[in-house]
Short mmCIF file of C-alpha atoms in Angstrom, two decimals:
data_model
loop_
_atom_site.label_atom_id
_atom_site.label_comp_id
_atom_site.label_asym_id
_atom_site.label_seq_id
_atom_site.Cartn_x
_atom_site.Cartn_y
_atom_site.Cartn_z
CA UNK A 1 -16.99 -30.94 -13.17
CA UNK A 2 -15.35 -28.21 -10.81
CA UNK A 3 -11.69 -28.11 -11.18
CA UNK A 4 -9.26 -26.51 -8.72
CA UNK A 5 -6.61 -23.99 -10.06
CA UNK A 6 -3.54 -23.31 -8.08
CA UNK A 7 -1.88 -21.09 -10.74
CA UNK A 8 -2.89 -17.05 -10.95
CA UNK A 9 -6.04 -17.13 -13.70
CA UNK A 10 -6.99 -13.66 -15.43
CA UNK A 11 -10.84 -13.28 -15.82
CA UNK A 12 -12.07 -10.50 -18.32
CA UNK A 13 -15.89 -9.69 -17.68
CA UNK A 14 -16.90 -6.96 -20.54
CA UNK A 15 -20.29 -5.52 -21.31
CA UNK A 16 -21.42 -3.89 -24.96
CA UNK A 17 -22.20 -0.12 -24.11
CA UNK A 18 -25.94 1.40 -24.87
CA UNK A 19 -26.72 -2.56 -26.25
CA UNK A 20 -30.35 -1.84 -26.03
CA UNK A 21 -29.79 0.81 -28.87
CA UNK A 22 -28.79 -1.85 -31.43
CA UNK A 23 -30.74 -2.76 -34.16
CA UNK A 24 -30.82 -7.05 -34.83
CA UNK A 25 -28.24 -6.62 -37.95
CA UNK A 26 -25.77 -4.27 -35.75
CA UNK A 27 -26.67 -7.19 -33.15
CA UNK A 28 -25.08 -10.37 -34.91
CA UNK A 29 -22.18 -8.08 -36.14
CA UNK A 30 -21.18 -7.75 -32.95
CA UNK A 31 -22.10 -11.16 -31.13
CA UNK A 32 -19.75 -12.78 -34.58
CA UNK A 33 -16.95 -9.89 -33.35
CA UNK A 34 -16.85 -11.34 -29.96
CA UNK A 35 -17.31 -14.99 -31.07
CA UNK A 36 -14.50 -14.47 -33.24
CA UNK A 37 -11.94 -13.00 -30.78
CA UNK A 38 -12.78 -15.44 -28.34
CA UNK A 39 -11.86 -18.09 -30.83
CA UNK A 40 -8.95 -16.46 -31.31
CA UNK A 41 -8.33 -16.29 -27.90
CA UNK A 42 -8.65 -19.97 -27.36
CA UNK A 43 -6.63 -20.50 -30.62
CA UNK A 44 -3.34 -18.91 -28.16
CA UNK A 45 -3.96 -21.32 -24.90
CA UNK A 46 -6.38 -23.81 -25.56
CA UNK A 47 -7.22 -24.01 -22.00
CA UNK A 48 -8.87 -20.37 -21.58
CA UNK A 49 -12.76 -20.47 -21.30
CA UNK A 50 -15.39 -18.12 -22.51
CA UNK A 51 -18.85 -17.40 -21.93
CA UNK A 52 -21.39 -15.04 -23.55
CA UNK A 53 -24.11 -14.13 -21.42
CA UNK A 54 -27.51 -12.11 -21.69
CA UNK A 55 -26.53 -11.38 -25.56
CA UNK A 56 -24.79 -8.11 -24.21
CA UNK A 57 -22.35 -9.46 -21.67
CA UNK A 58 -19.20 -11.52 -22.02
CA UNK A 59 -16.37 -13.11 -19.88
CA UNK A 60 -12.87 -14.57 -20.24
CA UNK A 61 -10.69 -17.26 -17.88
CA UNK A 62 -7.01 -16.63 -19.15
CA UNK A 63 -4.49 -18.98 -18.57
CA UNK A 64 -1.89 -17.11 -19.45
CA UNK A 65 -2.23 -14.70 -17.60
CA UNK A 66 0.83 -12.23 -18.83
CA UNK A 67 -1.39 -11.95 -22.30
CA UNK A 68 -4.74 -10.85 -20.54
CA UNK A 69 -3.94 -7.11 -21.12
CA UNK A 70 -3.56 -8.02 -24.91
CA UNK A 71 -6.35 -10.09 -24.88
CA UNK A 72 -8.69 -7.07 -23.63
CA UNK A 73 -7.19 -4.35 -26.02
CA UNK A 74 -7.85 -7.32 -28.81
CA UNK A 75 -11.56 -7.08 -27.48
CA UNK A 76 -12.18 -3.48 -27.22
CA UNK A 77 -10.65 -2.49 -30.65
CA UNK A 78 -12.59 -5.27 -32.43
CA UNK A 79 -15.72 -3.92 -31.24
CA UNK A 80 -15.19 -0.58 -32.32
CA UNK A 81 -13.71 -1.16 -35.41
CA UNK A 82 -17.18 -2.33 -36.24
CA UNK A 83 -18.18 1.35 -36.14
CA UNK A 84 -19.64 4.71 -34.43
CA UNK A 85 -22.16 2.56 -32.31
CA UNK A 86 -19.96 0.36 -30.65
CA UNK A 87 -17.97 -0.14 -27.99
CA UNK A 88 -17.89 -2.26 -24.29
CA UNK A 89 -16.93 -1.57 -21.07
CA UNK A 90 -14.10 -3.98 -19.69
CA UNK A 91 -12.97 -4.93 -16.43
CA UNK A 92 -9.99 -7.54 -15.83
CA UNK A 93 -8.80 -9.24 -12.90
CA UNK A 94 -5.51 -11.30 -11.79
CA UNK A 95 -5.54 -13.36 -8.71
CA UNK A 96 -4.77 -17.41 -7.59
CA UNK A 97 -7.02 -19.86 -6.22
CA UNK A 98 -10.11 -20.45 -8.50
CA UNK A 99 -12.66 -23.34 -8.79
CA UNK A 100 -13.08 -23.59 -12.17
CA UNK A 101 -15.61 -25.29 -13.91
CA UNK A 102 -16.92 -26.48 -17.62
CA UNK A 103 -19.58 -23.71 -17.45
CA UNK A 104 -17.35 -20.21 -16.49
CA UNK A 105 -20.52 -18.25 -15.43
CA UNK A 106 -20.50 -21.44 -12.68
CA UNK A 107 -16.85 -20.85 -12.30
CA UNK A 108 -15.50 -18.53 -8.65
CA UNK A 109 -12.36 -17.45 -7.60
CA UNK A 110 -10.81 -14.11 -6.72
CA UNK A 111 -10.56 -13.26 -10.04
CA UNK A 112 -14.02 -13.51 -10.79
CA UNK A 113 -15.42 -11.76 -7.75
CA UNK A 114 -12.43 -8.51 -8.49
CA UNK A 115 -13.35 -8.59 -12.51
CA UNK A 116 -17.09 -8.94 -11.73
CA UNK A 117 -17.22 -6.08 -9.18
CA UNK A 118 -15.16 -3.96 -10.75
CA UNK A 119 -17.17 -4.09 -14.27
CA UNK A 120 -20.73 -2.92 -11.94
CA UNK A 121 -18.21 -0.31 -10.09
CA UNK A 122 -17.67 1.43 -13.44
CA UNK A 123 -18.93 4.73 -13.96
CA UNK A 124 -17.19 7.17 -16.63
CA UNK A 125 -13.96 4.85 -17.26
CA UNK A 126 -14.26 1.34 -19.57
CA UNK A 127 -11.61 -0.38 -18.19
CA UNK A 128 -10.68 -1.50 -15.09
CA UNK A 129 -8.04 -3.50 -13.74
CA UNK A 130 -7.71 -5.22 -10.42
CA UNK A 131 -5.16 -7.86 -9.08
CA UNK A 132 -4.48 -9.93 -5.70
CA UNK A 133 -1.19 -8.43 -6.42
CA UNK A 134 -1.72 -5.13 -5.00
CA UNK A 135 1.69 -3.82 -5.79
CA UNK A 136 1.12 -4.86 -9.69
CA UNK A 137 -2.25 -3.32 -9.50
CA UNK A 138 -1.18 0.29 -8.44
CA UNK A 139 1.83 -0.19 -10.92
CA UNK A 140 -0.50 -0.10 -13.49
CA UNK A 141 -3.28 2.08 -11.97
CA UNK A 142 -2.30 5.46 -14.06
CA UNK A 143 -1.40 3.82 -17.23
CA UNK A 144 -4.69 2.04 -17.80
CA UNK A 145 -6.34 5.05 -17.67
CA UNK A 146 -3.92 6.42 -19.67
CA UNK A 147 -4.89 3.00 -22.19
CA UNK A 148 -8.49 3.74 -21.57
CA UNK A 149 -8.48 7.49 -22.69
CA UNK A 150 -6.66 6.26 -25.70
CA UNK A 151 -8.65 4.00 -27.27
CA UNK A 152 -12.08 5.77 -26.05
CA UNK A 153 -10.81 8.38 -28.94
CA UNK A 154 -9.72 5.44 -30.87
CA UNK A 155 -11.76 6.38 -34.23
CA UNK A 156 -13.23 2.88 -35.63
CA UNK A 157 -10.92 3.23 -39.20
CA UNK A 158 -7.96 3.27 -36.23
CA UNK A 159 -9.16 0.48 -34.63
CA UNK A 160 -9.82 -1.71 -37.55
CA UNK A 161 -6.12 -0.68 -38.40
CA UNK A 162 -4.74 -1.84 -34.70
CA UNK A 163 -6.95 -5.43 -34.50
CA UNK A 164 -4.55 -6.81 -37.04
CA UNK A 165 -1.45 -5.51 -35.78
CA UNK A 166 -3.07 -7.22 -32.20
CA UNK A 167 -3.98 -10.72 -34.06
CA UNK A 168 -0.89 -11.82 -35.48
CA UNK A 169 2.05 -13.65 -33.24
CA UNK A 170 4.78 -11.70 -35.49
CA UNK A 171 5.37 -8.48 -36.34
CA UNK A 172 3.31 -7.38 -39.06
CA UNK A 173 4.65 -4.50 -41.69
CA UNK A 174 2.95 -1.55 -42.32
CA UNK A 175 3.60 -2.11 -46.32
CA UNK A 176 1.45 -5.59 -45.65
CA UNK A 177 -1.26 -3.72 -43.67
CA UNK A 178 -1.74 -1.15 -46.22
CA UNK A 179 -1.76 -3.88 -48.92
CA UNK A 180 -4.42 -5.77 -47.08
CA UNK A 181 -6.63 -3.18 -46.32
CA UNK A 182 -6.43 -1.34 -49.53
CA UNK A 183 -4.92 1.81 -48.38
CA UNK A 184 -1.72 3.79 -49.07
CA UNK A 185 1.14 2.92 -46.53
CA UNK A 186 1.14 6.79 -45.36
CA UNK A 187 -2.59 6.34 -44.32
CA UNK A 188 -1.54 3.06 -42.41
CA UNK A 189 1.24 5.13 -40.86
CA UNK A 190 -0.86 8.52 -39.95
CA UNK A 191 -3.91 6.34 -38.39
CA UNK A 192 -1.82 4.33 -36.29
CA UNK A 193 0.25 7.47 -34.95
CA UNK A 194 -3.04 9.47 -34.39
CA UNK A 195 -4.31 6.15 -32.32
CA UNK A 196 -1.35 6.24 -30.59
CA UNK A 197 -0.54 2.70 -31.20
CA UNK A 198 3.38 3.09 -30.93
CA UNK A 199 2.67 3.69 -26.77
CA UNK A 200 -0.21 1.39 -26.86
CA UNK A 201 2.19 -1.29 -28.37
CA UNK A 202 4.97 -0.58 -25.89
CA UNK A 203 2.33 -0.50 -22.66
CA UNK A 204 1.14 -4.36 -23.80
CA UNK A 205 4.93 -5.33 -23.37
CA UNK A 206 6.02 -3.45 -20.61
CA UNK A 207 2.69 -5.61 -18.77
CA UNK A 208 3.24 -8.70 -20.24
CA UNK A 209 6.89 -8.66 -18.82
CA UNK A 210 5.69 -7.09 -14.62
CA UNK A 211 3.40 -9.68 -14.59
CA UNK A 212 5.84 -12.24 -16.02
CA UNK A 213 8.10 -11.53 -13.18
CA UNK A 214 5.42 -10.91 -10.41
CA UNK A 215 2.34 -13.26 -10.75
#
């Protein structure tokens, strides 16, 4: 059943990088990763839709939209933080006017065609983003590849630090961190400077409020 969207949808289209290198175990670690953030995902707006496809591909219809930049930071971090061998390639799109329906690789819209094309575009970077809002778009141009350098040298001890700090509606302390990791609060502290979560964390506001006020 194909339902029409007036409201601005985000679509995140992601793909796992050198998949065919995997062994079966590193596999379902990462297929449970993905499973798990898109529940997660779904657990913020029950209405956004997910699809895995091909084992090595996934995709993303975000309702709300001013999240979607959250939502794919949430998704590249938890894949690394699974180790050395992994990582995906991201690309995320904002637009209006979609047809969406119960299966989202059935689903089209601007969004779609703008994430799709822009994940088989990619060459060197891992994430893209694109919007029908060209203004937002080149806003944001610089300071996604600013995002994208960062966590590309995101080490996977960094990232497992940052996926919490990403998962949790309220603030969480760096004391409480520590504690549940089973680390010393200075290690905490030094990881998540080196990652340059502090900027990281500031970027996924200073989105969340342009496309607040624009989309």
């Amino acid at each position: 059943m194909a339902t029409e969207s007036e409201a601005p949808i985000a679509v995140i289209s992601g793909d796992l990088v050198d998949s065919t290198a995997l062994n079966r175990d590193e596999y379902e670690r990462v297929l449970a990763q993905i499973k798990t953030i898109q529940a997660h995902i779904s657990q913020a707006h029950s209405a956004n839709q997910h699809s895995i496809i091909r084992g090595d591909e996934f995709q993303s219809v975000i309702h709300d939209v001013a999240n979607a930049l959250h939502y794919v930071v949430m998704y590249r971090v938890a894949i690394k933080a699974l180790g050395k061998p992994f990582d995906c390639r991201i690309s995320f799109a904002i637009a209006e006017q979609a047809d969406l329906r119960e299966a989202v690789a059935e689903s089209m819209g601007q969004a779609f065609v703008l994430s799709g094309r822009g994940l088989k575009a990619m060459k060197n970077q891992r994430l893209a983003f694109f919007c029908a809002n060209t203004d937002l778009e080149d806003r944001f141009a610089l300071l996604i590849r600013y995002l994208d350098r960062q966590l590309s040298d995101a080490t996977s001890r960094q990232c497992e630090m940052m996926l919490p700090l990403l998962q949790r509606d309220q603030p969480l302390a760096y004391g409480e961190l520590a504690a549940a990791l089973g680390v010393a609060n200075a290690t905490v502290s030094k990881s998540l400077k080196a990652a340059g979560w502090g900027l990281i964390e500031a970027l996924l506001a200073e989105f969340q409020q342009a496309v607040e006020a624009h989309v």
